[in-house]
Amino acid sequence: MRRAMAVEVRMPTILRKYTSGAKAVEGSGSTVREVIEYLE
Amino acid sequence: MLEFRIPEPVARAMIEHAQAEYPKECCGFLVGPPGEVREQVKLTNVDPDPVMRYEADPKEMKRAYDDLFDRDWEVVAIYHSHTHTPAYPSPTDVKLARDPNAAYVLVSLQDRSLPDLRAFRILEGRIEELGVVSEEKAR
């Protein structure tokens, strides 16, 4: 069974404008796609 | 023309990397604090046709990005060599240039005894050449 887990998502400098400058944000999901959807 | 500064030892190391991999293309990052080249990161070209193309080893890229994250550095430039053509971005290079922040540095060994090094910005398919300034000492 896949379980969603909390992960640290490290932002490349070029994408930090979407995280108010944060170097890393917390994400959640059981696949990379789910983590990206969570962040969006 | 905008300047692109590369410490002389880094420029030399990049050309040495290109010579060592010849006739395969070499590839790597130039890294440092935002906008400033301090070090070279050599990456392995894992493309099945390394004489004609390059693709950096994803595991090595991951290690490099983790290291940059810890140091608050970034990829200032992405370099690779052309072993049979001039130091100018190929149509494939333009298509694959996805980082508007980074400079794209080309080392040509078309004439192996006279390596040519040029730098570019590639934005939405447009190529803009940068003036390479190579200095003995990093600022």
mmCIF file of C-alpha atoms in Angstrom:
data_model
loop_
_atom_site.group_PDB
_atom_site.id
_atom_site.type_symbol
_atom_site.label_atom_id
_atom_site.label_comp_id
_atom_site.label_asym_id
_atom_site.label_seq_id
_atom_site.Cartn_x
_atom_site.Cartn_y
_atom_site.Cartn_z
ATOM 1 C CA MET A 1 0.000 0.000 0.000
ATOM 2 C CA ARG A 2 1.301 3.423 -0.887
ATOM 3 C CA ARG A 3 1.202 5.990 1.832
ATOM 4 C CA ALA A 4 1.537 9.706 1.488
ATOM 5 C CA MET A 5 4.507 11.005 3.382
ATOM 6 C CA ALA A 6 5.859 14.415 4.218
ATOM 7 C CA VAL A 7 8.935 15.297 2.207
ATOM 8 C CA GLU A 8 11.293 18.232 1.986
ATOM 9 C CA VAL A 9 11.131 19.740 -1.487
ATOM 10 C CA ARG A 10 14.300 21.657 -2.312
ATOM 11 C CA MET A 11 13.681 24.546 -4.643
ATOM 12 C CA PRO A 12 16.213 25.469 -7.318
ATOM 13 C CA THR A 13 16.928 29.222 -7.212
ATOM 14 C CA ILE A 14 15.031 29.746 -10.448
ATOM 15 C CA LEU A 15 11.789 28.454 -8.878
ATOM 16 C CA ARG A 16 12.063 30.270 -5.559
ATOM 17 C CA LYS A 17 9.938 33.136 -6.847
ATOM 18 C CA TYR A 18 7.033 30.710 -6.420
ATOM 19 C CA THR A 19 7.907 30.012 -2.770
ATOM 20 C CA SER A 20 8.390 33.622 -1.647
ATOM 21 C CA GLY A 21 12.122 32.982 -1.717
ATOM 22 C CA ALA A 22 12.029 29.875 0.498
ATOM 23 C CA LYS A 23 14.881 27.408 -0.130
ATOM 24 C CA ALA A 24 12.737 24.427 0.751
ATOM 25 C CA VAL A 25 9.075 23.746 1.351
ATOM 26 C CA GLU A 26 7.225 20.803 2.802
ATOM 27 C CA GLY A 27 5.361 18.576 0.385
ATOM 28 C CA SER A 28 3.246 15.479 0.729
ATOM 29 C CA GLY A 29 2.349 12.547 -1.501
ATOM 30 C CA SER A 30 3.207 8.981 -2.362
ATOM 31 C CA THR A 31 4.502 9.743 -5.857
ATOM 32 C CA VAL A 32 6.468 12.615 -7.363
ATOM 33 C CA ARG A 33 3.355 13.611 -9.304
ATOM 34 C CA GLU A 34 1.311 13.789 -6.102
ATOM 35 C CA VAL A 35 3.949 15.937 -4.419
ATOM 36 C CA ILE A 36 3.887 18.359 -7.355
ATOM 37 C CA GLU A 37 0.093 18.466 -7.314
ATOM 38 C CA TYR A 38 0.196 19.077 -3.560
ATOM 39 C CA LEU A 39 2.566 22.006 -4.077
ATOM 40 C CA GLU A 40 0.452 23.529 -6.821
ATOM 41 C CA MET B 1 28.154 42.515 -25.168
ATOM 42 C CA LEU B 2 27.675 41.341 -21.577
ATOM 43 C CA GLU B 3 30.742 39.973 -19.844
ATOM 44 C CA PHE B 4 31.065 36.471 -18.511
ATOM 45 C CA ARG B 5 33.910 36.040 -16.059
ATOM 46 C CA ILE B 6 35.646 32.702 -15.567
ATOM 47 C CA PRO B 7 38.647 32.333 -13.249
ATOM 48 C CA GLU B 8 41.575 31.249 -15.419
ATOM 49 C CA PRO B 9 42.196 27.935 -13.543
ATOM 50 C CA VAL B 10 38.529 26.994 -14.084
ATOM 51 C CA ALA B 11 38.750 27.806 -17.802
ATOM 52 C CA ARG B 12 41.910 25.706 -18.062
ATOM 53 C CA ALA B 13 40.320 22.802 -16.176
ATOM 54 C CA MET B 14 37.321 22.892 -18.508
ATOM 55 C CA ILE B 15 39.550 22.699 -21.601
ATOM 56 C CA GLU B 16 41.530 19.856 -19.976
ATOM 57 C CA HIS B 17 38.257 18.013 -19.334
ATOM 58 C CA ALA B 18 37.309 18.420 -23.006
ATOM 59 C CA GLN B 19 40.743 17.158 -24.143
ATOM 60 C CA ALA B 20 40.579 14.158 -21.779
ATOM 61 C CA GLU B 21 37.175 13.067 -23.117
ATOM 62 C CA TYR B 22 37.985 13.648 -26.809
ATOM 63 C CA PRO B 23 36.489 12.505 -29.218
ATOM 64 C CA LYS B 24 33.529 12.259 -26.829
ATOM 65 C CA GLU B 25 31.814 15.447 -25.690
ATOM 66 C CA CYS B 26 32.430 16.387 -22.073
ATOM 67 C CA CYS B 27 29.913 18.197 -19.876
ATOM 68 C CA GLY B 28 29.663 19.848 -16.493
ATOM 69 C CA PHE B 29 28.589 22.777 -14.375
ATOM 70 C CA LEU B 30 30.348 25.973 -13.369
ATOM 71 C CA VAL B 31 29.113 26.796 -9.896
ATOM 72 C CA GLY B 32 29.365 29.509 -7.295
ATOM 73 C CA PRO B 33 27.386 32.159 -5.454
ATOM 74 C CA PRO B 34 24.698 33.677 -7.719
ATOM 75 C CA GLY B 35 26.321 35.046 -10.877
ATOM 76 C CA GLU B 36 29.910 34.210 -9.922
ATOM 77 C CA VAL B 37 31.906 31.242 -11.236
ATOM 78 C CA ARG B 38 34.087 29.726 -8.508
ATOM 79 C CA GLU B 39 34.397 26.023 -9.292
ATOM 80 C CA GLN B 40 33.971 23.436 -11.997
ATOM 81 C CA VAL B 41 31.855 20.311 -11.463
ATOM 82 C CA LYS B 42 32.699 17.592 -13.995
ATOM 83 C CA LEU B 43 29.768 15.403 -14.999
ATOM 84 C CA THR B 44 29.841 12.110 -16.886
ATOM 85 C CA ASN B 45 28.355 12.138 -20.377
ATOM 86 C CA VAL B 46 26.002 9.132 -20.390
ATOM 87 C CA ASP B 47 24.471 9.769 -23.824
ATOM 88 C CA PRO B 48 24.503 6.582 -25.955
ATOM 89 C CA ASP B 49 26.134 8.651 -28.723
ATOM 90 C CA PRO B 50 28.674 10.696 -26.710
ATOM 91 C CA VAL B 51 30.673 11.757 -29.771
ATOM 92 C CA MET B 52 27.702 13.700 -31.101
ATOM 93 C CA ARG B 53 25.663 14.589 -28.025
ATOM 94 C CA TYR B 54 25.763 14.930 -24.289
ATOM 95 C CA GLU B 55 23.543 14.021 -21.402
ATOM 96 C CA ALA B 56 24.840 14.447 -17.875
ATOM 97 C CA ASP B 57 24.599 11.533 -15.430
ATOM 98 C CA PRO B 58 21.430 12.268 -13.405
ATOM 99 C CA LYS B 59 22.862 10.801 -10.168
ATOM 100 C CA GLU B 60 25.891 13.074 -10.400
ATOM 101 C CA MET B 61 23.613 16.045 -11.100
ATOM 102 C CA LYS B 62 21.550 15.209 -8.010
ATOM 103 C CA ARG B 63 24.722 15.103 -5.883
ATOM 104 C CA ALA B 64 25.840 18.429 -7.370
ATOM 105 C CA TYR B 65 22.464 20.094 -6.713
ATOM 106 C CA ASP B 66 22.431 18.809 -3.101
ATOM 107 C CA ASP B 67 25.896 20.243 -2.556
ATOM 108 C CA LEU B 68 24.876 23.585 -4.098
ATOM 109 C CA PHE B 69 21.780 23.703 -1.916
ATOM 110 C CA ASP B 70 23.886 23.236 1.226
ATOM 111 C CA ARG B 71 26.311 25.985 0.186
ATOM 112 C CA ASP B 72 23.699 28.457 -1.124
ATOM 113 C CA TRP B 73 25.416 28.284 -4.483
ATOM 114 C CA GLU B 74 23.901 27.804 -7.895
ATOM 115 C CA VAL B 75 24.650 26.534 -11.363
ATOM 116 C CA VAL B 76 26.101 29.671 -12.938
ATOM 117 C CA ALA B 77 26.886 27.964 -16.252
ATOM 118 C CA ILE B 78 26.441 24.658 -18.015
ATOM 119 C CA TYR B 79 29.350 23.660 -20.214
ATOM 120 C CA HIS B 80 30.028 21.015 -22.808
ATOM 121 C CA SER B 81 32.439 20.440 -25.643
ATOM 122 C CA HIS B 82 32.060 20.166 -29.377
ATOM 123 C CA THR B 83 34.723 17.919 -30.808
ATOM 124 C CA HIS B 84 34.034 18.440 -34.501
ATOM 125 C CA THR B 85 32.157 21.730 -34.772
ATOM 126 C CA PRO B 86 32.702 25.343 -33.665
ATOM 127 C CA ALA B 87 32.015 26.655 -30.149
ATOM 128 C CA TYR B 88 28.485 27.726 -30.994
ATOM 129 C CA PRO B 89 25.188 26.229 -29.736
ATOM 130 C CA SER B 90 23.777 23.567 -32.060
ATOM 131 C CA PRO B 91 20.006 23.437 -32.736
ATOM 132 C CA THR B 92 19.858 20.599 -30.154
ATOM 133 C CA ASP B 93 21.715 22.744 -27.609
ATOM 134 C CA VAL B 94 19.186 25.536 -28.135
ATOM 135 C CA LYS B 95 16.262 23.137 -27.779
ATOM 136 C CA LEU B 96 17.643 21.680 -24.542
ATOM 137 C CA ALA B 97 18.612 25.020 -22.971
ATOM 138 C CA ARG B 98 15.996 25.291 -20.253
ATOM 139 C CA ASP B 99 17.752 27.413 -17.661
ATOM 140 C CA PRO B 100 17.410 31.152 -18.362
ATOM 141 C CA ASN B 101 19.619 31.901 -15.324
ATOM 142 C CA ALA B 102 22.604 29.929 -16.531
ATOM 143 C CA ALA B 103 25.159 30.745 -19.178
ATOM 144 C CA TYR B 104 25.950 28.058 -21.721
ATOM 145 C CA VAL B 105 29.669 27.620 -22.237
ATOM 146 C CA LEU B 106 31.042 25.782 -25.264
ATOM 147 C CA VAL B 107 34.563 24.448 -25.699
ATOM 148 C CA SER B 108 35.411 23.532 -29.277
ATOM 149 C CA LEU B 109 38.203 21.110 -30.113
ATOM 150 C CA GLN B 110 37.571 21.321 -33.836
ATOM 151 C CA ASP B 111 41.246 22.259 -33.901
ATOM 152 C CA ARG B 112 42.623 20.249 -30.970
ATOM 153 C CA SER B 113 45.759 22.327 -30.717
ATOM 154 C CA LEU B 114 43.731 25.539 -30.512
ATOM 155 C CA PRO B 115 40.738 25.065 -28.186
ATOM 156 C CA ASP B 116 38.067 27.738 -28.490
ATOM 157 C CA LEU B 117 35.912 28.775 -25.536
ATOM 158 C CA ARG B 118 32.767 30.880 -25.892
ATOM 159 C CA ALA B 119 29.774 31.641 -23.677
ATOM 160 C CA PHE B 120 26.125 32.310 -24.461
ATOM 161 C CA ARG B 121 22.750 32.997 -22.967
ATOM 162 C CA ILE B 122 19.945 31.072 -24.589
ATOM 163 C CA LEU B 123 16.505 32.529 -23.945
ATOM 164 C CA GLU B 124 13.421 31.121 -25.634
ATOM 165 C CA GLY B 125 15.453 29.890 -28.574
ATOM 166 C CA ARG B 126 17.409 33.123 -28.981
ATOM 167 C CA ILE B 127 21.204 32.971 -28.722
ATOM 168 C CA GLU B 128 23.106 35.890 -27.243
ATOM 169 C CA GLU B 129 26.888 35.720 -27.021
ATOM 170 C CA LEU B 130 28.664 36.819 -23.844
ATOM 171 C CA GLY B 131 32.207 38.163 -23.774
ATOM 172 C CA VAL B 132 34.376 35.662 -21.900
ATOM 173 C CA VAL B 133 36.804 37.286 -19.494
ATOM 174 C CA SER B 134 39.262 34.852 -17.985
ATOM 175 C CA GLU B 135 41.136 36.082 -14.951
ATOM 176 C CA GLU B 136 44.111 34.709 -13.047
ATOM 177 C CA LYS B 137 42.401 35.161 -9.704
ATOM 178 C CA ALA B 138 38.801 34.681 -8.701
ATOM 179 C CA ARG B 139 37.319 37.886 -7.372
#
